[in-house]
Coordinates of C-alpha atoms in Angstrom, one line a residue:
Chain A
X158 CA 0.0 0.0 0.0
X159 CA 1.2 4.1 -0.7
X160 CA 2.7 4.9 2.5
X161 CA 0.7 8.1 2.2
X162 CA -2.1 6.5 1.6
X163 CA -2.0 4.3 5.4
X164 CA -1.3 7.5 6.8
X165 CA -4.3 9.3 5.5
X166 CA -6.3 6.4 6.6
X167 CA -5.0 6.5 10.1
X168 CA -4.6 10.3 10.8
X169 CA -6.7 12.4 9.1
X170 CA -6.7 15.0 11.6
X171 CA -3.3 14.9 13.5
X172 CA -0.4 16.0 10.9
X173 CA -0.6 17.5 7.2
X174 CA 0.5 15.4 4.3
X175 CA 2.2 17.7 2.4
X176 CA 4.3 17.9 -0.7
X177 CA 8.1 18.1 -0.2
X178 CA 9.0 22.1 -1.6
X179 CA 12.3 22.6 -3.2
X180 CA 14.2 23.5 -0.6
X181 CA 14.2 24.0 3.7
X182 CA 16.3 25.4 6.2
X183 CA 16.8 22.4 8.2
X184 CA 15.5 18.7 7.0
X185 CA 15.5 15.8 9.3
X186 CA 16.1 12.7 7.5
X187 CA 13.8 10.1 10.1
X188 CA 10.2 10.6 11.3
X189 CA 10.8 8.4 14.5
X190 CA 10.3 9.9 17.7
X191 CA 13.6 10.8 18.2
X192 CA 13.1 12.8 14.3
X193 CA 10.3 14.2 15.6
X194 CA 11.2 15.3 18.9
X195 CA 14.4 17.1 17.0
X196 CA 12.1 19.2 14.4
X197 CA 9.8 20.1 17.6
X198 CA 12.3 21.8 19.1
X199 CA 13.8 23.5 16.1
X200 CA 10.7 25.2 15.9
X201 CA 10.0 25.6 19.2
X202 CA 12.9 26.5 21.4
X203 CA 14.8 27.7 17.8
X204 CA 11.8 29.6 16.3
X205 CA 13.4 27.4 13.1
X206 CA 9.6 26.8 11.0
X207 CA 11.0 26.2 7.3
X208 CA 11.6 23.2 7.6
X209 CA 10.9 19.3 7.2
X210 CA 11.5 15.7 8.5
X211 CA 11.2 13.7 5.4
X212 CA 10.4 10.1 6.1
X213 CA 11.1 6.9 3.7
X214 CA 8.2 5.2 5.3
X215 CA 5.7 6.3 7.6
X216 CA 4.8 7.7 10.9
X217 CA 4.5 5.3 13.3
X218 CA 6.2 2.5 11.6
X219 CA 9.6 2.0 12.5
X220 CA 11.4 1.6 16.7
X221 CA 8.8 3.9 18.0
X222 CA 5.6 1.7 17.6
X223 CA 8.4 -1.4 18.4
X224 CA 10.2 -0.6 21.6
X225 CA 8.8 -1.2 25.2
X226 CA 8.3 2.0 26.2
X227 CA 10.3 2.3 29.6
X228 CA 11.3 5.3 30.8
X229 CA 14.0 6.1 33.5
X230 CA 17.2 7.9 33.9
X231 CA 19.2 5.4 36.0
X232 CA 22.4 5.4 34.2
X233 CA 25.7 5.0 36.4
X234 CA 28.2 7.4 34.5
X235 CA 28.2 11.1 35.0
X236 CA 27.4 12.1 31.1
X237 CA 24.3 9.7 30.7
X238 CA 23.0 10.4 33.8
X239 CA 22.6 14.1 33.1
X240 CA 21.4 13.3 29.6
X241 CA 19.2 11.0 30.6
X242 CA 18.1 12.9 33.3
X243 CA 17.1 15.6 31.9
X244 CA 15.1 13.9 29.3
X245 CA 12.9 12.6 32.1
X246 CA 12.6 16.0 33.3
X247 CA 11.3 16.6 30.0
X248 CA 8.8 13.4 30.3
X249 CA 7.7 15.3 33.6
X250 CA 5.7 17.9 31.7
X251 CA 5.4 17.1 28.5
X252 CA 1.7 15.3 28.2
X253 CA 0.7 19.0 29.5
X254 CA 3.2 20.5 27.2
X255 CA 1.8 19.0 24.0
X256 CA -1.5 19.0 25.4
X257 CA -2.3 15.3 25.0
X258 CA -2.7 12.4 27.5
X259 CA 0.5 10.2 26.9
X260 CA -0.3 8.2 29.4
X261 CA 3.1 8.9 31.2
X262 CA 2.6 6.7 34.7
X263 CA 6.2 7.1 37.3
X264 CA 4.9 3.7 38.7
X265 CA 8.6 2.9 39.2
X266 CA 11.6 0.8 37.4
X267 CA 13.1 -1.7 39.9
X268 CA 16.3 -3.5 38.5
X269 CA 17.2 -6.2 40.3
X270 CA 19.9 -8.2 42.2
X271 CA 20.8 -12.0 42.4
X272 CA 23.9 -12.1 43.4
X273 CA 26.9 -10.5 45.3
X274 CA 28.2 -8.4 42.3
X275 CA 25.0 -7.3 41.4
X276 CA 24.4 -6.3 44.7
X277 CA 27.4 -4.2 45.2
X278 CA 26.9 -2.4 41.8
X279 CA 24.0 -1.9 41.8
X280 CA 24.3 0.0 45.5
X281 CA 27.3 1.5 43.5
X282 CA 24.5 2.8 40.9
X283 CA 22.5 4.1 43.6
X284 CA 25.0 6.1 45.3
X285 CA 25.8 7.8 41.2
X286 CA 22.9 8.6 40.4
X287 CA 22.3 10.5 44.0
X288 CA 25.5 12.5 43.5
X289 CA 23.5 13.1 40.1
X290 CA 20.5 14.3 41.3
X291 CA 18.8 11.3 40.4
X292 CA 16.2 9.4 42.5
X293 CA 18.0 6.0 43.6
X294 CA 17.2 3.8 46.3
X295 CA 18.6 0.3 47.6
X296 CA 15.4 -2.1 48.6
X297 CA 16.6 -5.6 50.3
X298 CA 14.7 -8.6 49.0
X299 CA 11.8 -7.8 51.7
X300 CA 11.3 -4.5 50.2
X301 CA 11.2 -5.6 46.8
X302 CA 8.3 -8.5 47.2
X303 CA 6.9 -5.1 49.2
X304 CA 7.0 -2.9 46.5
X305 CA 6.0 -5.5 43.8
X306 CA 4.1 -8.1 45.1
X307 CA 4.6 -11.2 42.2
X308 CA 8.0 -11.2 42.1
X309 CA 9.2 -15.1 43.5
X310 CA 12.3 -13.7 46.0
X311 CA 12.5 -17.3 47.1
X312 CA 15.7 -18.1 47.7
X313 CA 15.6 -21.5 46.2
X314 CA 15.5 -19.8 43.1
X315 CA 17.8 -20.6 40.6
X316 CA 18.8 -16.6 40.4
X317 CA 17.6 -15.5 43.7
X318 CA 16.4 -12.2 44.3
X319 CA 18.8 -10.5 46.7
X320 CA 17.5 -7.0 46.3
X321 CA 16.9 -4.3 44.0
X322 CA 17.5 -0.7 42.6
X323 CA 14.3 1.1 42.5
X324 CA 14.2 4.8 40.8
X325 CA 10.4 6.0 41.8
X326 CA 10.0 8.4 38.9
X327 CA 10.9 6.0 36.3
X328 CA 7.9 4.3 34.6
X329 CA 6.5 3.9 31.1
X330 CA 4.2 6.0 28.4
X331 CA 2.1 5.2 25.9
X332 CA 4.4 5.3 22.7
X333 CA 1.7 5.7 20.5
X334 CA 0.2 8.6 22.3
X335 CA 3.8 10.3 22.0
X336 CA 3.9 9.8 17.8
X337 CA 0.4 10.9 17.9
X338 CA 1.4 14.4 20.1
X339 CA 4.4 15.0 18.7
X340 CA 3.5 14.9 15.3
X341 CA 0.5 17.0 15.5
X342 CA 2.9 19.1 17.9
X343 CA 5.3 19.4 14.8
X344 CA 2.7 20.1 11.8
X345 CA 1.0 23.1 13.9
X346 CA 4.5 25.0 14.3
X347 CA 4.8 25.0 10.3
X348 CA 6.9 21.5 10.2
X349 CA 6.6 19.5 7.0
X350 CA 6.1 16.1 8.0
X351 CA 6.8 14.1 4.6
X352 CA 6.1 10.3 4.5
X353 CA 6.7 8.0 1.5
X354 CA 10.0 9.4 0.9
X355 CA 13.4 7.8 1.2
X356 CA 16.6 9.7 1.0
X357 CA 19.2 7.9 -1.8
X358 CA 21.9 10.5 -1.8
X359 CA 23.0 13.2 0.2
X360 CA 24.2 16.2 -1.5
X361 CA 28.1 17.4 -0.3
X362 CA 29.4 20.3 -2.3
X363 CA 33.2 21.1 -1.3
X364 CA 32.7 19.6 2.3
X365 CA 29.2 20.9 3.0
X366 CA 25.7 19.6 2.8
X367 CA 23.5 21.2 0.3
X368 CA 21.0 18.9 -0.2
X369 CA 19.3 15.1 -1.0
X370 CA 18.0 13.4 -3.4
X371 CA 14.9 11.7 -2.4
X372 CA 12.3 9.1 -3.9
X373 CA 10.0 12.2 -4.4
X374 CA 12.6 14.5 -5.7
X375 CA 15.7 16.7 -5.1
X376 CA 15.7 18.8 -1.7
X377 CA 17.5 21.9 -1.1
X378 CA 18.7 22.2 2.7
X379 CA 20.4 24.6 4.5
X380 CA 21.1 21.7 7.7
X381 CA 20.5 18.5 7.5
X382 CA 20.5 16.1 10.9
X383 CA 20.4 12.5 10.4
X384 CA 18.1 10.9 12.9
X385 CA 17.8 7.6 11.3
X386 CA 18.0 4.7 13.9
X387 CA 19.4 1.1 12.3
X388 CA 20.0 2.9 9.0
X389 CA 21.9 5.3 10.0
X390 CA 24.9 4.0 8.3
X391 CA 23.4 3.7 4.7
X392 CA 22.9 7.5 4.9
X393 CA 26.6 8.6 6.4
X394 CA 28.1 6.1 3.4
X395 CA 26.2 7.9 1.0
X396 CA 27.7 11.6 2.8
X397 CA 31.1 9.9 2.9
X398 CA 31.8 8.9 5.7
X399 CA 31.2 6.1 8.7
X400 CA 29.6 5.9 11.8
X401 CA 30.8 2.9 14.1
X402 CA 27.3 1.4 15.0
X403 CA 25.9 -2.2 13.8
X404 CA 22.4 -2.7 13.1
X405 CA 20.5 -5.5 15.3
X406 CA 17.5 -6.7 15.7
X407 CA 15.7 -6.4 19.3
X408 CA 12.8 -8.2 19.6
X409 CA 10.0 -7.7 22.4
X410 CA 6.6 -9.6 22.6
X411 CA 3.3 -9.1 24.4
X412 CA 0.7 -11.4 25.9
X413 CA -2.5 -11.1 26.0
X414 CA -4.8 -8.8 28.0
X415 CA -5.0 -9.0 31.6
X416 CA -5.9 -7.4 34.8
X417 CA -3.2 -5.2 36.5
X418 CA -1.3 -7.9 38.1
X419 CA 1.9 -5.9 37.7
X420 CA 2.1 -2.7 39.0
X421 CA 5.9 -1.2 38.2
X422 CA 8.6 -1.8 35.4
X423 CA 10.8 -4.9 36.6
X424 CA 14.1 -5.3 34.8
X425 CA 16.9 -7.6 35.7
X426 CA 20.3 -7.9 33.8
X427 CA 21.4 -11.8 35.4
X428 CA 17.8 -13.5 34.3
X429 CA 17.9 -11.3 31.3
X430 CA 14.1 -10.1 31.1
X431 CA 12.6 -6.4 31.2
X432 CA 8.7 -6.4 31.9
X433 CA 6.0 -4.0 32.6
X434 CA 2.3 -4.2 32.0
X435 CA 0.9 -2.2 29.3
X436 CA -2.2 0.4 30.6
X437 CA -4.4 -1.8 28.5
X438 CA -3.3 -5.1 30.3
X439 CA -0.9 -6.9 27.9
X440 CA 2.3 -8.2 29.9
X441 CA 5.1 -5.8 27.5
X442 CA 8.3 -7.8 27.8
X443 CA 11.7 -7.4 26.2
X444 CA 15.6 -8.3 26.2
X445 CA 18.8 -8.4 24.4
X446 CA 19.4 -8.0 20.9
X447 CA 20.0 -10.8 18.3
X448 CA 23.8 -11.2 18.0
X449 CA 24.0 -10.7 14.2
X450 CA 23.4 -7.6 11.6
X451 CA 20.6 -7.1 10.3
X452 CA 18.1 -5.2 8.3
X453 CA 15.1 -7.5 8.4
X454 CA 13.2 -6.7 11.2
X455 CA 12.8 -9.5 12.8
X456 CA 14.8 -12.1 14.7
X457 CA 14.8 -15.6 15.7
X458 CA 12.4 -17.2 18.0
X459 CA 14.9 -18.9 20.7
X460 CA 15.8 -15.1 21.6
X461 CA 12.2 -14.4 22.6
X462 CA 11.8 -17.9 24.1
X463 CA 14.7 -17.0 26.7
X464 CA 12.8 -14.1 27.2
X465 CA 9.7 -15.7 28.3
X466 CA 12.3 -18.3 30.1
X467 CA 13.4 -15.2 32.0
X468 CA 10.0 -14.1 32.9
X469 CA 8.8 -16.9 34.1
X470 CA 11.7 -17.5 36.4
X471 CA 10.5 -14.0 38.4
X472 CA 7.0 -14.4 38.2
X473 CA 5.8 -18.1 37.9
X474 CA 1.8 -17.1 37.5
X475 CA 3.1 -15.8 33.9
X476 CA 3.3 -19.3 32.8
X477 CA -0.1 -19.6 32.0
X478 CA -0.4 -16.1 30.2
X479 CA -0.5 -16.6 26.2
X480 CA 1.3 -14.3 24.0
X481 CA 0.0 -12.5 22.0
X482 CA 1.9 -11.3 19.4
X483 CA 6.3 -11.0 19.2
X484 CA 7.9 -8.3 16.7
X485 CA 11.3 -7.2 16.0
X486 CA 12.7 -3.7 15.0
X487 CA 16.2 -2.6 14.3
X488 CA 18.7 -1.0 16.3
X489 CA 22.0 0.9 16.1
X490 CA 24.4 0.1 18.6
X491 CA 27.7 1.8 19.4
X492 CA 30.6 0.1 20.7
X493 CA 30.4 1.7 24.5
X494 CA 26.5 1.5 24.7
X495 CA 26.1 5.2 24.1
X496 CA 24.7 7.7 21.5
X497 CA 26.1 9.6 19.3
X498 CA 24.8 12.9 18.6
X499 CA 27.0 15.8 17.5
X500 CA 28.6 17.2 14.2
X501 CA 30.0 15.1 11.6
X502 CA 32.7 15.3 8.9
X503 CA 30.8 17.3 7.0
X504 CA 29.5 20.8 7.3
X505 CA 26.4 21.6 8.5
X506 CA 25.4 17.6 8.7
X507 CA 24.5 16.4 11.9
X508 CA 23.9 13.3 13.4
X509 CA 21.9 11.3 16.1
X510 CA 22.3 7.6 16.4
X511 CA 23.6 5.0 18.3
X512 CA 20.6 5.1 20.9
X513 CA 20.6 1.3 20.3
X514 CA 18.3 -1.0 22.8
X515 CA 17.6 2.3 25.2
X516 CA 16.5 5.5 22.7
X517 CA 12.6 5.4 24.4
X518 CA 13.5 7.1 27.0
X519 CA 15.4 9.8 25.7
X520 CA 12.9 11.0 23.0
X521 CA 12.8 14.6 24.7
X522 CA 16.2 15.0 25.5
X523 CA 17.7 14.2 22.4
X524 CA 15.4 15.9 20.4
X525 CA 16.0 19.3 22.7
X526 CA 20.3 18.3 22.4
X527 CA 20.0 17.3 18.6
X528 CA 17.9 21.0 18.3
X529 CA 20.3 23.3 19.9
X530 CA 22.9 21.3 17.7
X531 CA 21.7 22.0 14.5
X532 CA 20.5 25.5 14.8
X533 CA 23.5 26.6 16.5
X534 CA 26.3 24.5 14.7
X535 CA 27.4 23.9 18.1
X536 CA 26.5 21.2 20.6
X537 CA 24.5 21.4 23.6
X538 CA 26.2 21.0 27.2
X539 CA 24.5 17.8 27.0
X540 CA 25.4 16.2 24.0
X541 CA 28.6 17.1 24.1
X542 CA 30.8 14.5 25.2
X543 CA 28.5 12.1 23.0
X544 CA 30.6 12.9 20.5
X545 CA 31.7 10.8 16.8
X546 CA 35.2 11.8 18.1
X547 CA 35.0 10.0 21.5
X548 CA 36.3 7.0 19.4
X549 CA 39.6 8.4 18.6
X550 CA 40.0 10.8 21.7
X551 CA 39.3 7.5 23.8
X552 CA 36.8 9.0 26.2
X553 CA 34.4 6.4 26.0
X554 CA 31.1 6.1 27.9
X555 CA 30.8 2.9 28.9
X556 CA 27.0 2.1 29.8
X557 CA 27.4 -1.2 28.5
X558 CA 26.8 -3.2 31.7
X559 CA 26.6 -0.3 33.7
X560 CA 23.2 1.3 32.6
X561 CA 21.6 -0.8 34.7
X562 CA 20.5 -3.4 32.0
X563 CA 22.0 -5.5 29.9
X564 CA 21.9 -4.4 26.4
Chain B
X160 CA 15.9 -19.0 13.7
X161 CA 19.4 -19.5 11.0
X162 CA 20.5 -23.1 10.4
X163 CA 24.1 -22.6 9.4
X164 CA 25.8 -24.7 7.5
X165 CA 29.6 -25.4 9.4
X166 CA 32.0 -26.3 7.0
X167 CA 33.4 -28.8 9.9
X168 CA 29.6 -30.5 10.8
X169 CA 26.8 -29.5 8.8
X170 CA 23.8 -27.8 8.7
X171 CA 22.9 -26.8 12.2
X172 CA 20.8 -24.7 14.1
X173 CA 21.6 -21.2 15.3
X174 CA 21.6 -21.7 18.7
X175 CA 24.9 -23.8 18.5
X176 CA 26.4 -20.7 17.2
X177 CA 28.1 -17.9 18.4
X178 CA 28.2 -15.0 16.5
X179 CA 31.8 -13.2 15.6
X180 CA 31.1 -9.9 13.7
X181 CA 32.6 -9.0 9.8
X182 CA 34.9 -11.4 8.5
X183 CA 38.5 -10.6 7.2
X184 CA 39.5 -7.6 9.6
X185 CA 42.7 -7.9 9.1
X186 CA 45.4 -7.4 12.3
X187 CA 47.1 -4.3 11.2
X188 CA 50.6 -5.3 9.8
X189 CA 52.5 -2.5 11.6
X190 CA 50.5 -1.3 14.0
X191 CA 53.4 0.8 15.4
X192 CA 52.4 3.6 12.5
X193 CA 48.9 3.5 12.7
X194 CA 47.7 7.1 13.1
X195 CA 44.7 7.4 16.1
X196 CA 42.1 7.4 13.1
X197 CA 43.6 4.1 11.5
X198 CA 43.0 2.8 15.4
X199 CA 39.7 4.0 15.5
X200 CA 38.7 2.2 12.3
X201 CA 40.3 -1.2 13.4
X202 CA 38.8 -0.7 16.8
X203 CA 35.4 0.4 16.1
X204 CA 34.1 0.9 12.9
X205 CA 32.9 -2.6 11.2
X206 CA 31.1 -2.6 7.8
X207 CA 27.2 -2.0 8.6
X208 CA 26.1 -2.1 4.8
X209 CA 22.9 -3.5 4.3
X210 CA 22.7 -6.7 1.9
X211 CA 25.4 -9.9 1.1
X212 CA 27.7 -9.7 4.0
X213 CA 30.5 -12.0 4.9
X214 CA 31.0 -12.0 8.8
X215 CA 32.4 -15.0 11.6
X216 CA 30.2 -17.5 13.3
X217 CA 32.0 -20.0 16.3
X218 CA 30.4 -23.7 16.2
X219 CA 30.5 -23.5 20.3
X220 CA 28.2 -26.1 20.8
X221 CA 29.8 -28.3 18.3
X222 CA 33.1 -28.2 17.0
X223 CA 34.0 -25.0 18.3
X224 CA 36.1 -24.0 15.4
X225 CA 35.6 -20.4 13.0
X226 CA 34.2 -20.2 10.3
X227 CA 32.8 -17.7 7.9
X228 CA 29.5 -17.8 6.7
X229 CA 27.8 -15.1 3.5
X230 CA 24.2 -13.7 4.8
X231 CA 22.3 -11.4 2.7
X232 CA 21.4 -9.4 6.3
X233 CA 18.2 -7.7 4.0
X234 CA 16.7 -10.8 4.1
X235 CA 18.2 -13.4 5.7
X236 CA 19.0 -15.7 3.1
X237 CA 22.1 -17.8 3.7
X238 CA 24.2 -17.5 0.9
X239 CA 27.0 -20.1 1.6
X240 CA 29.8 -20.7 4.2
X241 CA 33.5 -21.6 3.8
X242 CA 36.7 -22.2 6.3
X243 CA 39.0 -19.9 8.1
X244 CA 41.7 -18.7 5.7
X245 CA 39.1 -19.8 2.5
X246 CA 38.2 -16.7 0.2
X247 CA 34.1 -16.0 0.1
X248 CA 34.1 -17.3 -3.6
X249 CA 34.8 -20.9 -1.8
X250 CA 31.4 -20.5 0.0
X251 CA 29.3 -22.7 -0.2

């Protein structure tokens, strides 16, 4: 089916569907949420209104209809705690902000311990994100079956609880809800949200973007900010340069609808399981990424069976719950876990990538960082050290491991 | 779910495997004059191109030896496989 077309079908009322014009002051290449959070800003906090996000497929297609929508800004190093952080901030006001229910519920993200080095970590974690500024506390296994009543803490458990992490304004929002508001958001400040059109090369005159051709036509642009997800690397080849991400697939599944029989986000990295329990009632569970590249969208089914291995292992009543339905988008993962979101090689070409199992969350802080980059040609506080050139200066940020989940 | 094809057992399924990233990075062969961008590029950067793509699978739950295998990665298709130190035109 035209692209276009689905989207007429599906939302008459919320965003325009207009023609691409010849030429824009800024055009993001990705209408994800991250995309869209980025041209919101531009023409919010930046006052910049001429310009587009230009989409290959559609709104609501790609990793922000497929990710589990978890929220939280529990991140051990220094740089991803205030980036995080303040995207949660964000998350605080934004429902009111964009004036539409996102169902944003700070019903609490406990990650959990089962065994000594957990334990001390995580305690580690807590005492982080304090210094931070971030809400942390250490519940023993007590306070965990306390907080969250089906969790088994038995301790003949094969991967006993021995306690948890527990940030109390971390929680989960409707992801649909957020397309939905922020691409209405963007088409009332003057955005041109364009679907059914895939970028296949990107204009570089003498070291400087000055356009792309596109599957509807050439556009002129003054900036151009990649914010393209798992395919972020097929654009920076075709601007000349490299990125060093690899596209994976993640896969997450939900049962069927039940009554609220959990009422918090429970994540552990040693099981290997992330669940929370959609407002509707499906069980929302996710995990690791399939080892291998990929652009397909899908993965294989012994990934989501260790899942549901997982699950069960915390919370035996799920093993009579049915599932419903298991999907798989694609991801861009960097080598130390973190983003990527900065200036590139080439002038006036930005980038934001690299988000890889964990960019949910940080829909309204990287939109707001990725913003202030492009209109100022510098980048924000924020995004600063998440930097392409962290790779060659060394200075790394490691989350992998120590964000709290495995990725 | 892949079956893979080890060039050492057979077809097999994917969970035997462990999966090794692009094939033929080669060790630099004087890394004494690599410049901190030629590091960067061996370090970090791997090939992320989207279609036939000849990367390194470990048979650890067989015969634990390396091999490489060609995957279109756009649709999953499994081309062929071939040994260590075998060119991809030997796959198979």
């Amino acid at each position: 089916m035209d692209p276009n077309e689905h989207a007429l079908h599906n939302a008459p009322f919320l965003w325009r569907n207009p023609e691409p014009k010849a030429s824009y002051d800024a055009v993001i290449v990705g209408g994800g949420l991250h995309g869209l959070s980025t041209a919101y800003y531009l023409a919010k906090n930046h006052g910049l209104t001429n310009i587009a996000v230009v989409e290959r497929g559609w709104i609501g297609n790609g990793n922000a209809v497929r990710n589990t929508t978890i929220i939280r800004s529990n991140y051990l190093w220094d740089e991803s705690a205030a980036m995080y952080e303040h995207a949660l901030q964000l998350w605080e006001g934004w429902g009111e902000e964009l004036d539409y229910d996102i169902l944003f519920s700070q019903r609490g993200v406990l990650n959990l311990a089962h065994n000594l080095h957990d334990e001390r970590e995580s305690i580690r974690r807590v005492n982080a994100n304090r210094l931070n500024g971030v809400d942390a506390e250490w519940l023993d296994a007590d306070a965990v079956k306390e907080f969250c009543p089906i969790v088994d803490i038995s301790p003949e458990a094969r991967y006993p609880v021995m306690g948890a992490t527990l940030q109390r304004r971390g929680g989960i929002a409707r992801h649909d809800a957020v397309i939905f508001a922020l691409g209405r958001a963007c088409d009332a400040l003057g955005v041109d949200i364009i679907q059914g059109c895939e970028v296949t090369d990107i204009d570089v005159v003498n070291g400087r973007v000055t356009g792309l051709q596109t599957s509807r036509g050439p556009i002129a642009a003054g900036k151009v900010g990649l914010v393209a997800a798992g395919r972020t690397s097929l654009l920076t080849a075709m601007a000349g340069f490299a990125v060093p991400i690899q596209s994976h697939p993640l896969q997450a599944l939900v049962s069927e609808v039940y009554e609220q029989v959990l009422n918090c986000v429970v994540m552990s990295n040693a099981v290997h399981v992330y669940v929370s329990q959609a407002h509707k009632g499906e069980l929302v569970m996710g995990a690791g990424i399939d080892a291998f590249n990929s652009y397909a969208q899908r993965g294989g089914l012994h990934v989501i069976e260790e899942q549901m291995s997982a699950g069960m292992q915390l919370f035996p009543q799920f093993s009579r719950a049915r599932v419903l339905r298991t999907w798989g988008g694609i991801v861009d993962v960097c080598p130390d876990a973190s983003p990527i979101v900065g200036l590139t090689p080439v002038e006036n070409l930005y980038v934001n990538c690299g988000w890889g199992t964990g960019g949910f969350k940080a829909t309204p802080g990287s939109g707001w960082v990725m913003a202030h980059t492009i209109a100022t040609g510098e980048p924000h506080a924020l995004n600063r050290p998440f930097s392409l050139e962290r790779f060659e200066t060394g200075e790394l940020i490691d989350e992998h491991g120590a964000a709290a989940v495995a990725h | 779910m892949f079956q893979i094809r080890c060039p050492y057992c057979g077809p097999r399924d994917e969970p035997e495997f462990k999966y090794g990233g692009q094939a033929h990075v080669a060790y630099p062969a004087d890394p004494e004059q690599l410049s901190d961008e030629e590091w960067t590029r061996f370090l970090f950067v791997r090939d992320n191109s989207r279609g036939r793509y000849a990367e390194r699978w470990n048979h650890a739950a067989g015969c634990r030896r390396w091999f490489n295998v060609i995957r279109d990665n756009g649709t999953h298709e499994m081309v062929g496989s071939y040994r260590s130190g075998e060119q991809p035109e030997e796959a198979r």
